[in-house]
CSV table of C-alpha atoms in Angstrom, one decimal:
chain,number,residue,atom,x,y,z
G,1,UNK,CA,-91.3,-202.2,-66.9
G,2,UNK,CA,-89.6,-199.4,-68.4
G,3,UNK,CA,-90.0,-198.5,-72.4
G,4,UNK,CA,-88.3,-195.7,-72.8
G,5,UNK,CA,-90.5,-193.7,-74.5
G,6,UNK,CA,-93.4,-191.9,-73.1
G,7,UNK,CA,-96.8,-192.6,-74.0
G,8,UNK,CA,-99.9,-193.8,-73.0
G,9,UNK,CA,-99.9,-195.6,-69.9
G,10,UNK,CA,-102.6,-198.3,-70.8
G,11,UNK,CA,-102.5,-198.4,-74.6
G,12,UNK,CA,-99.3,-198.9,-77.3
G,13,UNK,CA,-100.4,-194.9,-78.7
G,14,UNK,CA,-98.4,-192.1,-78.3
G,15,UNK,CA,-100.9,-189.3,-78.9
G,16,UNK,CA,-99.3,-188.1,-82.0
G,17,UNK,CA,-102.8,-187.1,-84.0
G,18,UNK,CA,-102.7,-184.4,-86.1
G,19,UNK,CA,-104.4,-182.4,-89.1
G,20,UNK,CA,-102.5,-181.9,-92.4
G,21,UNK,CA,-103.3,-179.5,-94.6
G,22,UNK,CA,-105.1,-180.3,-97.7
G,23,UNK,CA,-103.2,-181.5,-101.1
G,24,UNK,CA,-104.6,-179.2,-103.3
G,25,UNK,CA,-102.7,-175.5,-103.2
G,26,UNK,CA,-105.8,-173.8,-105.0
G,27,UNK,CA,-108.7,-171.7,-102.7
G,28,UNK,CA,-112.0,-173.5,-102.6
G,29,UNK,CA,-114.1,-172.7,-105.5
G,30,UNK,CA,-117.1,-172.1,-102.9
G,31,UNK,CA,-115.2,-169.1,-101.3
G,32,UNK,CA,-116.0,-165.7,-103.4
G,33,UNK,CA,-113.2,-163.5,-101.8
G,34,UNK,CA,-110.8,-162.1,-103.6
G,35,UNK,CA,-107.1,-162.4,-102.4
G,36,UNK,CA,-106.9,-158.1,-102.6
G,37,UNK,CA,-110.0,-158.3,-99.8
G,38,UNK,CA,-108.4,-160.8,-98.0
G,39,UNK,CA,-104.9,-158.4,-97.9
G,40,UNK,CA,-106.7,-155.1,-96.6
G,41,UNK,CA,-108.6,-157.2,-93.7
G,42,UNK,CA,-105.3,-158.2,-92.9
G,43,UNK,CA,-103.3,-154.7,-92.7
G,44,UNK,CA,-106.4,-153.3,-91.0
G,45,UNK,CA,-106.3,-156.5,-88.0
G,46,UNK,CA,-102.2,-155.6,-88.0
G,47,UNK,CA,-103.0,-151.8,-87.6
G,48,UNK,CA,-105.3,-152.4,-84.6
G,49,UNK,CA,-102.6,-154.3,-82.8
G,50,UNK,CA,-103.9,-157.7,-83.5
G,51,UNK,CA,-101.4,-160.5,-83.4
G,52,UNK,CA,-100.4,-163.0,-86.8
G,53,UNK,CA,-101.6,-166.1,-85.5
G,54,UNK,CA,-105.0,-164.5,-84.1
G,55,UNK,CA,-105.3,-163.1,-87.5
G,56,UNK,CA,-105.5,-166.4,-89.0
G,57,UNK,CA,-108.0,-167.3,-86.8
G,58,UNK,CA,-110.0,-164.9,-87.0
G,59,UNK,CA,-110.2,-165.1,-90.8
G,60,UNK,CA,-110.6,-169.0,-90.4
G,61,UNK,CA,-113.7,-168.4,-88.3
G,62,UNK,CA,-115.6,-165.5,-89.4
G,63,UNK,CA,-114.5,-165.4,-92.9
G,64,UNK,CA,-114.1,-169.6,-93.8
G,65,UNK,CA,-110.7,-168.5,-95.2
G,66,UNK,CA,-108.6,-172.1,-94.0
G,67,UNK,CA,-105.1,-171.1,-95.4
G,68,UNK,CA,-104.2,-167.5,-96.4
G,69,UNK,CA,-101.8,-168.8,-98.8
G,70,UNK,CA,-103.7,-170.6,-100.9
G,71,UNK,CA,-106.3,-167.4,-101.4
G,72,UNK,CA,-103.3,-164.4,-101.8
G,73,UNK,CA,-100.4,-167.1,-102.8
G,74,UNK,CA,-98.5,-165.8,-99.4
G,75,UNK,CA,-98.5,-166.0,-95.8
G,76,UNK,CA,-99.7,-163.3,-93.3
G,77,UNK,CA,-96.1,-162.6,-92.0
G,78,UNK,CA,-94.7,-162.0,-94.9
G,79,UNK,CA,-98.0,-159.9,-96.3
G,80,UNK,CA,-97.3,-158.2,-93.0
G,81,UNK,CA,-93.5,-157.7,-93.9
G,82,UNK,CA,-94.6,-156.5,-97.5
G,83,UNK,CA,-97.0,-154.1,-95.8
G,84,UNK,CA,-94.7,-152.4,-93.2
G,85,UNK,CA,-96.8,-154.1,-90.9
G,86,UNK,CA,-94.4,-156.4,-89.0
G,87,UNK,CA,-93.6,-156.8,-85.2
G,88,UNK,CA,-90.1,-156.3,-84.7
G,89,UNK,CA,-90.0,-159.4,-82.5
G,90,UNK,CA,-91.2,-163.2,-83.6
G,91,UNK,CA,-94.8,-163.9,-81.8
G,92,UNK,CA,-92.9,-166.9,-80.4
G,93,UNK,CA,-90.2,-164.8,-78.7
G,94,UNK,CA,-92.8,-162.2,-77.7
G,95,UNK,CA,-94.9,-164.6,-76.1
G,96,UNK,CA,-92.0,-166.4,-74.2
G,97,UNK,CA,-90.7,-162.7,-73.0
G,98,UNK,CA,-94.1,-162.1,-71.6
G,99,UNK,CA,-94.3,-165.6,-70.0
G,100,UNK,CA,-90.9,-165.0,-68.6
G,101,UNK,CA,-91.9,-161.1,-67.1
G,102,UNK,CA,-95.4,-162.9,-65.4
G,103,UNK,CA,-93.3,-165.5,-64.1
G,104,UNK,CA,-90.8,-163.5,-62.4
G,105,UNK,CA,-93.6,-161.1,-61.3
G,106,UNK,CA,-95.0,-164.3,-59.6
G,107,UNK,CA,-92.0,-165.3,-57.5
């Protein structure tokens, strides 16, 4: 039979699991950075060429830093903006431009 919606094919989920982000708005009081540390590894990631998101990874992973805004009370894009940092075009856009080029290289 026919539900409609798509979903598992032998359970009633619909594999929509997903982290939230943490109620409190405050940096953990176990991280010792300071939010004008946090800002220069940022502008010196954007000046080698590194994109936002991988920014935010990186500081996630080798730094423990979980959400940007909570240590410097804004997000990376708009530090980057601040900073004269920015790419002209969204990541998104950039990425689906690039998928686009690779797929028309490939046909």
């Amino acid at each position: 039979y026919f539900i409609g919606i798509m979903g598992r094919m032998y359970g009633p989920g619909k594999g929509h699991a997903a982290s939230s982000l943490p109620y409190r708005r405050t940096p953990p009081a176990w991280l010792k950075i300071t939010s004008r540390e946090v800002i220069s590894t940022i502008v010196k990631m954007a000046k080698k060429g590194v994109p936002p998101s991988m920014i935010g990874l990186q500081l996630r992973d080798s730094m423990g830093i979980a959400q940007v805004r909570a240590v410097t009370g804004r997000k990376i894009l708009r530090l980057l903006k601040h900073n004269g940092l920015a790419p002209e075009l969204p990541e998104d856009l950039h990425c689906l431009i690039k998928r686009a080029v690779s797929m028309r290289k490939h046909l």
